[in-house]
PDB file of C-alpha atoms and ligand atoms in Angstrom:
ATOM      1  CA  MET A   6     -93.779  24.435   9.397  1.00 75.00           C
ATOM      2  CA  VAL A   7     -92.512  21.128  10.890  1.00 82.00           C
ATOM      3  CA  ASN A   8     -94.901  17.974   9.080  1.00 87.00           C
ATOM      4  CA  GLN A   9     -94.299  15.205  11.260  1.00 91.00           C
ATOM      5  CA  LYS A  10     -94.705  12.695   8.482  1.00 91.00           C
ATOM      6  CA  ASN A  11     -91.663  14.535   6.482  1.00 91.00           C
ATOM      7  CA  SER A  12     -89.588  14.251   9.809  1.00 93.00           C
ATOM      8  CA  ASN A  13     -90.286  10.450  10.016  1.00 94.00           C
ATOM      9  CA  GLU A  14     -89.682   9.869   6.689  1.00 95.00           C
ATOM     10  CA  LEU A  15     -86.341  11.811   6.259  1.00 95.00           C
ATOM     11  CA  TYR A  16     -85.088  10.131   9.592  1.00 94.00           C
ATOM     12  CA  SER A  17     -86.017   7.008   8.356  1.00 96.00           C
ATOM     13  CA  MET A  18     -84.117   7.448   5.030  1.00 97.00           C
ATOM     14  CA  HIS A  19     -80.990   8.640   7.181  1.00 96.00           C
ATOM     15  CA  GLN A  20     -81.515   5.371   9.094  1.00 96.00           C
ATOM     16  CA  VAL A  21     -81.785   3.223   5.979  1.00 98.00           C
ATOM     17  CA  LEU A  22     -78.671   4.918   4.309  1.00 98.00           C
ATOM     18  CA  LEU A  23     -76.745   4.540   7.811  1.00 97.00           C
ATOM     19  CA  GLU A  24     -77.630   0.703   7.556  1.00 97.00           C
ATOM     20  CA  PHE A  25     -76.616   0.471   4.060  1.00 98.00           C
ATOM     21  CA  TYR A  26     -73.093   2.759   4.144  1.00 97.00           C
ATOM     22  CA  GLY A  27     -72.123   2.500   7.889  1.00 96.00           C
ATOM     23  CA  SER A  28     -70.404   5.523   9.336  1.00 93.00           C
ATOM     24  CA  LEU A  29     -69.047   7.056   6.463  1.00 93.00           C
ATOM     25  CA  HIS A  30     -66.780   9.785   8.772  1.00 86.00           C
ATOM     26  CA  TRP A  31     -66.861  12.738   6.675  1.00 89.00           C
ATOM     27  CA  TRP A  32     -64.982  15.251   5.678  1.00 87.00           C
ATOM     28  CA  PRO A  33     -62.124  13.761   4.576  1.00 83.00           C
ATOM     29  CA  GLY A  34     -59.011  15.597   6.206  1.00 86.00           C
ATOM     30  CA  GLU A  35     -56.708  15.579   8.848  1.00 87.00           C
ATOM     31  CA  SER A  36     -57.086  19.336  10.144  1.00 94.00           C
ATOM     32  CA  SER A  37     -59.991  21.723  10.171  1.00 96.00           C
ATOM     33  CA  LEU A  38     -57.669  24.046   7.782  1.00 97.00           C
ATOM     34  CA  GLU A  39     -57.351  21.064   5.564  1.00 96.00           C
ATOM     35  CA  ILE A  40     -61.306  20.602   5.641  1.00 96.00           C
ATOM     36  CA  MET A  41     -61.853  24.142   4.624  1.00 97.00           C
ATOM     37  CA  VAL A  42     -59.147  24.363   2.151  1.00 97.00           C
ATOM     38  CA  GLY A  43     -61.022  21.213   0.491  1.00 96.00           C
ATOM     39  CA  ALA A  44     -64.091  23.048   0.588  1.00 96.00           C
ATOM     40  CA  ILE A  45     -62.722  25.641  -1.762  1.00 96.00           C
ATOM     41  CA  LEU A  46     -60.995  23.701  -4.113  1.00 96.00           C
ATOM     42  CA  THR A  47     -63.764  20.917  -4.518  1.00 93.00           C
ATOM     43  CA  GLN A  48     -66.171  23.630  -6.474  1.00 89.00           C
ATOM     44  CA  ASN A  49     -66.640  21.891  -9.781  1.00 87.00           C
ATOM     45  CA  THR A  50     -64.475  19.113  -9.738  1.00 89.00           C
ATOM     46  CA  ASN A  51     -64.271  15.893  -8.411  1.00 88.00           C
ATOM     47  CA  TRP A  52     -62.521  14.948  -5.007  1.00 89.00           C
ATOM     48  CA  GLN A  53     -59.531  12.852  -6.754  1.00 92.00           C
ATOM     49  CA  ASN A  54     -58.398  16.081  -8.517  1.00 94.00           C
ATOM     50  CA  VAL A  55     -58.844  18.121  -4.847  1.00 94.00           C
ATOM     51  CA  SER A  56     -56.796  15.305  -3.239  1.00 95.00           C
ATOM     52  CA  LYS A  57     -54.016  15.675  -5.714  1.00 96.00           C
ATOM     53  CA  ALA A  58     -53.818  19.239  -5.061  1.00 96.00           C
ATOM     54  CA  ILE A  59     -54.045  19.094  -1.443  1.00 96.00           C
ATOM     55  CA  GLU A  60     -51.201  16.540  -1.367  1.00 96.00           C
ATOM     56  CA  LYS A  61     -49.000  18.805  -3.419  1.00 96.00           C
ATOM     57  CA  MET A  62     -49.989  21.579  -0.927  1.00 97.00           C
ATOM     58  CA  LYS A  63     -48.483  19.772   1.896  1.00 96.00           C
ATOM     59  CA  GLU A  64     -45.332  18.421   0.163  1.00 96.00           C
ATOM     60  CA  GLU A  65     -44.903  22.492  -0.501  1.00 95.00           C
ATOM     61  CA  GLY A  66     -45.581  23.125   3.304  1.00 94.00           C
ATOM     62  CA  LEU A  67     -48.772  25.043   2.681  1.00 94.00           C
ATOM     63  CA  LEU A  68     -51.238  23.715   4.631  1.00 95.00           C
ATOM     64  CA  GLU A  69     -50.623  26.244   7.279  1.00 95.00           C
ATOM     65  CA  VAL A  70     -52.024  29.549   7.467  1.00 97.00           C
ATOM     66  CA  THR A  71     -49.083  31.865   7.566  1.00 96.00           C
ATOM     67  CA  ALA A  72     -47.527  30.201   4.740  1.00 96.00           C
ATOM     68  CA  LEU A  73     -50.539  30.424   2.733  1.00 97.00           C
ATOM     69  CA  PHE A  74     -51.137  34.211   3.428  1.00 97.00           C
ATOM     70  CA  HIS A  75     -47.814  35.065   2.514  1.00 96.00           C
ATOM     71  CA  MET A  76     -47.946  32.879  -0.839  1.00 96.00           C
ATOM     72  CA  ASP A  77     -48.543  34.755  -4.148  1.00 95.00           C
ATOM     73  CA  GLU A  78     -51.850  34.136  -5.888  1.00 96.00           C
ATOM     74  CA  LYS A  79     -50.149  32.950  -9.308  1.00 96.00           C
ATOM     75  CA  SER A  80     -47.672  30.732  -7.622  1.00 96.00           C
ATOM     76  CA  LEU A  81     -50.463  29.177  -5.569  1.00 97.00           C
ATOM     77  CA  GLY A  82     -52.304  28.275  -8.898  1.00 97.00           C
ATOM     78  CA  LYS A  83     -49.575  26.113 -10.166  1.00 96.00           C
ATOM     79  CA  ILE A  84     -49.308  24.181  -7.051  1.00 97.00           C
ATOM     80  CA  ILE A  85     -53.321  23.430  -7.255  1.00 97.00           C
ATOM     81  CA  LYS A  86     -53.474  22.755 -10.831  1.00 95.00           C
ATOM     82  CA  SER A  87     -54.764  19.379 -10.583  1.00 95.00           C
ATOM     83  CA  CYS A  88     -58.035  20.785  -9.053  1.00 93.00           C
ATOM     84  CA  GLY A  89     -59.161  22.807 -12.535  1.00 91.00           C
ATOM     85  CA  TYR A  90     -60.014  26.726 -12.447  1.00 94.00           C
ATOM     86  CA  TYR A  91     -56.829  26.599 -10.753  1.00 95.00           C
ATOM     87  CA  ASN A  92     -55.995  30.887 -11.059  1.00 95.00           C
ATOM     88  CA  LEU A  93     -59.515  31.254 -10.124  1.00 96.00           C
ATOM     89  CA  LYS A  94     -59.494  28.689  -6.893  1.00 97.00           C
ATOM     90  CA  ALA A  95     -56.147  29.963  -5.821  1.00 97.00           C
ATOM     91  CA  ARG A  96     -57.842  33.552  -5.667  1.00 97.00           C
ATOM     92  CA  ARG A  97     -60.698  32.170  -3.620  1.00 97.00           C
ATOM     93  CA  LEU A  98     -58.547  30.404  -1.599  1.00 97.00           C
ATOM     94  CA  LYS A  99     -56.451  33.548  -0.861  1.00 98.00           C
ATOM     95  CA  ASN A 100     -59.408  35.423  -0.175  1.00 98.00           C
ATOM     96  CA  PHE A 101     -60.370  33.185   2.376  1.00 98.00           C
ATOM     97  CA  ILE A 102     -57.176  32.977   4.054  1.00 98.00           C
ATOM     98  CA  ASN A 103     -56.712  36.751   3.991  1.00 98.00           C
ATOM     99  CA  PHE A 104     -60.110  36.988   5.642  1.00 98.00           C
ATOM    100  CA  PHE A 105     -59.223  34.280   8.138  1.00 98.00           C
ATOM    101  CA  TYR A 106     -55.476  35.581   8.857  1.00 98.00           C
ATOM    102  CA  ARG A 107     -56.659  39.280   9.203  1.00 97.00           C
ATOM    103  CA  ASN A 108     -60.085  38.777  11.476  1.00 98.00           C
ATOM    104  CA  TYR A 109     -58.965  35.751  13.580  1.00 98.00           C
ATOM    105  CA  GLY A 110     -55.320  35.462  13.393  1.00 97.00           C
ATOM    106  CA  GLY A 111     -55.303  32.266  11.308  1.00 97.00           C
ATOM    107  CA  SER A 112     -56.845  30.648  14.756  1.00 97.00           C
ATOM    108  CA  VAL A 113     -59.389  27.871  14.103  1.00 97.00           C
ATOM    109  CA  GLU A 114     -60.525  27.865  17.808  1.00 97.00           C
ATOM    110  CA  ARG A 115     -61.181  31.834  17.555  1.00 98.00           C
ATOM    111  CA  LEU A 116     -63.019  31.494  14.115  1.00 98.00           C
ATOM    112  CA  PHE A 117     -65.223  28.811  15.560  1.00 98.00           C
ATOM    113  CA  SER A 118     -65.968  30.534  18.860  1.00 98.00           C
ATOM    114  CA  VAL A 119     -68.144  33.068  16.807  1.00 96.00           C
ATOM    115  CA  ASP A 120     -71.760  32.525  16.848  1.00 98.00           C
ATOM    116  CA  TRP A 121     -71.728  30.121  13.466  1.00 97.00           C
ATOM    117  CA  LYS A 122     -75.024  32.203  12.053  1.00 97.00           C
ATOM    118  CA  ILE A 123     -72.855  35.568  12.232  1.00 98.00           C
ATOM    119  CA  LEU A 124     -69.679  33.427  11.043  1.00 98.00           C
ATOM    120  CA  ARG A 125     -72.151  32.254   8.035  1.00 98.00           C
ATOM    121  CA  GLU A 126     -72.841  35.843   6.847  1.00 98.00           C
ATOM    122  CA  GLU A 127     -68.996  36.966   7.218  1.00 98.00           C
ATOM    123  CA  LEU A 128     -68.121  33.846   4.800  1.00 98.00           C
ATOM    124  CA  LEU A 129     -70.471  34.773   2.515  1.00 98.00           C
ATOM    125  CA  LYS A 130     -68.968  38.107   2.058  1.00 98.00           C
ATOM    126  CA  ILE A 131     -65.877  36.869   1.030  1.00 98.00           C
ATOM    127  CA  ASN A 132     -65.686  36.632  -2.922  1.00 97.00           C
ATOM    128  CA  GLY A 133     -65.976  33.135  -4.142  1.00 95.00           C
ATOM    129  CA  ILE A 134     -67.423  31.760  -1.463  1.00 97.00           C
ATOM    130  CA  GLY A 135     -71.175  30.820  -1.658  1.00 97.00           C
ATOM    131  CA  PRO A 136     -73.865  29.036   0.420  1.00 98.00           C
ATOM    132  CA  GLU A 137     -72.715  25.579   0.045  1.00 97.00           C
ATOM    133  CA  THR A 138     -68.823  26.319   0.515  1.00 97.00           C
ATOM    134  CA  ALA A 139     -69.670  28.392   3.763  1.00 98.00           C
ATOM    135  CA  ASP A 140     -71.781  25.380   4.842  1.00 98.00           C
ATOM    136  CA  SER A 141     -69.465  22.949   4.320  1.00 97.00           C
ATOM    137  CA  ILE A 142     -66.858  24.958   6.302  1.00 97.00           C
ATOM    138  CA  LEU A 143     -69.200  25.514   9.291  1.00 98.00           C
ATOM    139  CA  LEU A 144     -70.496  21.878   9.229  1.00 97.00           C
ATOM    140  CA  TYR A 145     -67.462  19.919   8.701  1.00 96.00           C
ATOM    141  CA  ALA A 146     -64.504  22.126   9.750  1.00 97.00           C
ATOM    142  CA  GLY A 147     -66.507  23.660  12.859  1.00 97.00           C
ATOM    143  CA  ASN A 148     -69.011  20.933  13.704  1.00 96.00           C
ATOM    144  CA  LYS A 149     -71.835  23.496  13.700  1.00 97.00           C
ATOM    145  CA  PRO A 150     -75.269  22.561  12.879  1.00 97.00           C
ATOM    146  CA  ILE A 151     -76.044  23.490   9.448  1.00 98.00           C
ATOM    147  CA  PHE A 152     -77.123  21.443   6.584  1.00 98.00           C
ATOM    148  CA  VAL A 153     -75.431  21.502   3.318  1.00 98.00           C
ATOM    149  CA  VAL A 154     -77.435  21.440  -0.035  1.00 97.00           C
ATOM    150  CA  ASP A 155     -75.524  20.093  -2.956  1.00 95.00           C
ATOM    151  CA  ALA A 156     -76.607  18.933  -6.590  1.00 94.00           C
ATOM    152  CA  TYR A 157     -76.840  15.484  -5.273  1.00 95.00           C
ATOM    153  CA  THR A 158     -79.382  16.479  -2.812  1.00 96.00           C
ATOM    154  CA  ARG A 159     -81.754  18.611  -4.966  1.00 96.00           C
ATOM    155  CA  ARG A 160     -81.546  15.778  -7.603  1.00 96.00           C
ATOM    156  CA  ILE A 161     -82.710  12.937  -5.098  1.00 97.00           C
ATOM    157  CA  PHE A 162     -85.175  15.202  -3.371  1.00 96.00           C
ATOM    158  CA  HIS A 163     -86.481  16.206  -6.702  1.00 95.00           C
ATOM    159  CA  ARG A 164     -86.929  12.591  -7.787  1.00 96.00           C
ATOM    160  CA  HIS A 165     -88.700  12.125  -4.576  1.00 96.00           C
ATOM    161  CA  ASN A 166     -91.303  14.716  -5.135  1.00 94.00           C
ATOM    162  CA  TYR A 167     -90.143  16.712  -2.346  1.00 94.00           C
ATOM    163  CA  PHE A 168     -89.088  19.752  -4.377  1.00 93.00           C
ATOM    164  CA  SER A 169     -89.394  21.358  -7.662  1.00 90.00           C
ATOM    165  CA  PHE A 170     -85.814  22.126  -9.714  1.00 84.00           C
ATOM    166  CA  LYS A 171     -86.589  25.473  -8.926  1.00 90.00           C
ATOM    167  CA  ALA A 172     -86.626  25.302  -5.134  1.00 95.00           C
ATOM    168  CA  SER A 173     -83.919  27.940  -3.669  1.00 97.00           C
ATOM    169  CA  TYR A 174     -80.780  26.407  -1.825  1.00 97.00           C
ATOM    170  CA  GLN A 175     -82.153  28.231   1.378  1.00 97.00           C
ATOM    171  CA  GLU A 176     -85.744  26.839   0.661  1.00 96.00           C
ATOM    172  CA  ILE A 177     -83.965  23.091   0.594  1.00 97.00           C
ATOM    173  CA  GLN A 178     -81.580  23.755   3.436  1.00 97.00           C
ATOM    174  CA  HIS A 179     -84.582  25.149   5.902  1.00 96.00           C
ATOM    175  CA  PHE A 180     -86.693  21.859   4.881  1.00 96.00           C
ATOM    176  CA  PHE A 181     -83.917  19.713   6.162  1.00 97.00           C
ATOM    177  CA  MET A 182     -83.196  21.802   9.154  1.00 96.00           C
ATOM    178  CA  VAL A 183     -86.838  21.814  10.539  1.00 96.00           C
ATOM    179  CA  HIS A 184     -87.429  18.347  10.053  1.00 95.00           C
ATOM    180  CA  LEU A 185     -84.171  16.762  11.318  1.00 95.00           C
ATOM    181  CA  PRO A 186     -83.007  16.864  14.573  1.00 93.00           C
ATOM    182  CA  GLN A 187     -80.801  19.832  15.085  1.00 93.00           C
ATOM    183  CA  ASP A 188     -77.555  17.915  15.265  1.00 95.00           C
ATOM    184  CA  HIS A 189     -74.368  18.466  13.712  1.00 96.00           C
ATOM    185  CA  SER A 190     -73.542  14.741  13.396  1.00 95.00           C
ATOM    186  CA  VAL A 191     -77.127  13.919  11.739  1.00 96.00           C
ATOM    187  CA  TYR A 192     -76.545  16.550   9.241  1.00 97.00           C
ATOM    188  CA  ASN A 193     -72.626  15.401   8.715  1.00 96.00           C
ATOM    189  CA  GLU A 194     -73.728  12.063   8.027  1.00 96.00           C
ATOM    190  CA  PHE A 195     -76.794  12.509   5.915  1.00 97.00           C
ATOM    191  CA  HIS A 196     -74.981  14.723   3.666  1.00 97.00           C
ATOM    192  CA  ALA A 197     -72.337  12.391   3.027  1.00 96.00           C
ATOM    193  CA  GLN A 198     -75.040   9.505   2.542  1.00 97.00           C
ATOM    194  CA  LEU A 199     -76.409  11.561  -0.240  1.00 97.00           C
ATOM    195  CA  VAL A 200     -73.303  12.293  -1.735  1.00 95.00           C
ATOM    196  CA  MET A 201     -72.811   8.509  -1.996  1.00 96.00           C
ATOM    197  CA  LEU A 202     -76.014   7.647  -3.142  1.00 97.00           C
ATOM    198  CA  GLY A 203     -75.955  10.101  -5.792  1.00 97.00           C
ATOM    199  CA  LYS A 204     -72.471   8.586  -7.185  1.00 94.00           C
ATOM    200  CA  ASP A 205     -73.466   5.078  -6.804  1.00 97.00           C
ATOM    201  CA  PHE A 206     -77.221   4.627  -7.765  1.00 98.00           C
ATOM    202  CA  CYS A 207     -79.010   8.273  -8.547  1.00 97.00           C
ATOM    203  CA  ASN A 208     -76.976   9.172 -11.739  1.00 95.00           C
ATOM    204  CA  LYS A 209     -77.691  12.059 -13.611  1.00 92.00           C
ATOM    205  CA  ASN A 210     -78.991  10.433 -16.629  1.00 93.00           C
ATOM    206  CA  ASN A 211     -79.826   6.687 -15.183  1.00 92.00           C
ATOM    207  CA  PRO A 212     -81.066   6.287 -11.809  1.00 96.00           C
ATOM    208  CA  LEU A 213     -80.564   2.788 -10.611  1.00 97.00           C
ATOM    209  CA  CYS A 214     -83.516   2.938  -8.444  1.00 97.00           C
ATOM    210  CA  SER A 215     -84.158  -1.015  -8.290  1.00 95.00           C
ATOM    211  CA  GLN A 216     -80.866  -1.757  -6.665  1.00 97.00           C
ATOM    212  CA  CYS A 217     -81.005   1.703  -4.742  1.00 98.00           C
ATOM    213  CA  PRO A 218     -81.546   1.601  -0.753  1.00 98.00           C
ATOM    214  CA  LEU A 219     -83.928   4.246  -1.062  1.00 97.00           C
ATOM    215  CA  SER A 220     -86.198   2.407  -3.533  1.00 96.00           C
ATOM    216  CA  PRO A 221     -88.578   2.081  -0.987  1.00 96.00           C
ATOM    217  CA  PHE A 222     -89.260   5.662  -0.609  1.00 95.00           C
ATOM    218  CA  LEU A 223     -89.982   6.336  -4.317  1.00 92.00           C
ATOM    219  CA  ASN A 224     -93.785   7.399  -4.837  1.00 79.00           C
ATOM    220  CA  LYS A 225     -94.483   7.497  -1.770  1.00 68.00           C
ATOM    221  CA  LYS A 226     -94.520  11.530  -1.610  1.00 62.00           C
ATOM    222  CA  THR A 227     -96.823  13.176  -3.941  1.00 49.00           C
ATOM    223  CA  SER A 228     -96.836  16.681  -3.260  1.00 44.00           C
ATOM    224  CA  HIS A 229     -93.970  19.399  -2.505  1.00 42.00           C
ATOM    225  CA  SER A 230     -93.650  20.362   0.767  1.00 38.00           C
TER     226      SER A 230
HETATM  227  S1  SF4 B  26     -84.668   5.167  -5.550  1.00 95.71           S
HETATM  228 FE1  SF4 B  26     -84.043   6.250  -7.374  1.00 95.71          FE
HETATM  229  S2  SF4 B  26     -84.782   8.431  -7.635  1.00 95.71           S
HETATM  230 FE2  SF4 B  26     -84.390   7.250  -5.141  1.00 95.71          FE
HETATM  231  S3  SF4 B  26     -82.204   7.917  -4.650  1.00 95.71           S
HETATM  232 FE3  SF4 B  26     -82.228   5.834  -5.426  1.00 95.71          FE
HETATM  233  S4  SF4 B  26     -81.477   6.221  -7.581  1.00 95.71           S
HETATM  234 FE4  SF4 B  26     -82.440   8.110  -6.775  1.00 95.71          FE
END
């Protein structure tokens, strides 16, 4: 159920962060394919390592669906070594590319012409694609109106008393999607802001609340939604 106070507060946070960071223009990537590849490679690693792997793929002419489809998994693993868990990620990337090539002929336009809720179900059936990766692909490569929940989102909103640590991905996502305008550009920008905030201020062990732009919102909320 929509709670107007929560809607207002979330939107105010988003505006405060917009003023603080400006427009963040996420996700880094020159094409939808590059964004989708990045979303898979970024699991459990930092973006710097992913960036190196993507550069190497570009050098090898591998940011192209047909080339990736024909590339063997082991050789792909060696190329993306910098992003960690490279054998596993090569398999996951191949799983996605096989799905994309076989079902949509590698066409980004065809992929995203499908109803996004149906496409989300299809993506979640691919071995190695979980909700955060599927939603990052839909939001950032496809401009679909779905909110991405990550560890930063959880941490920040747990500290602001919105959720318990046990709250499910779906529960948190639903909260944002009913309390924010259903607009992919708002979801895009807000998620990017939360990642920046998590890195700059809301550290795992030592949150820098006194310097954080969201400090005026601390302790305002006393119960879970
Ligand atoms: S005010 Fe503190 S708890 Fe809230 S986001 Fe900033 S650092 Fe995290």
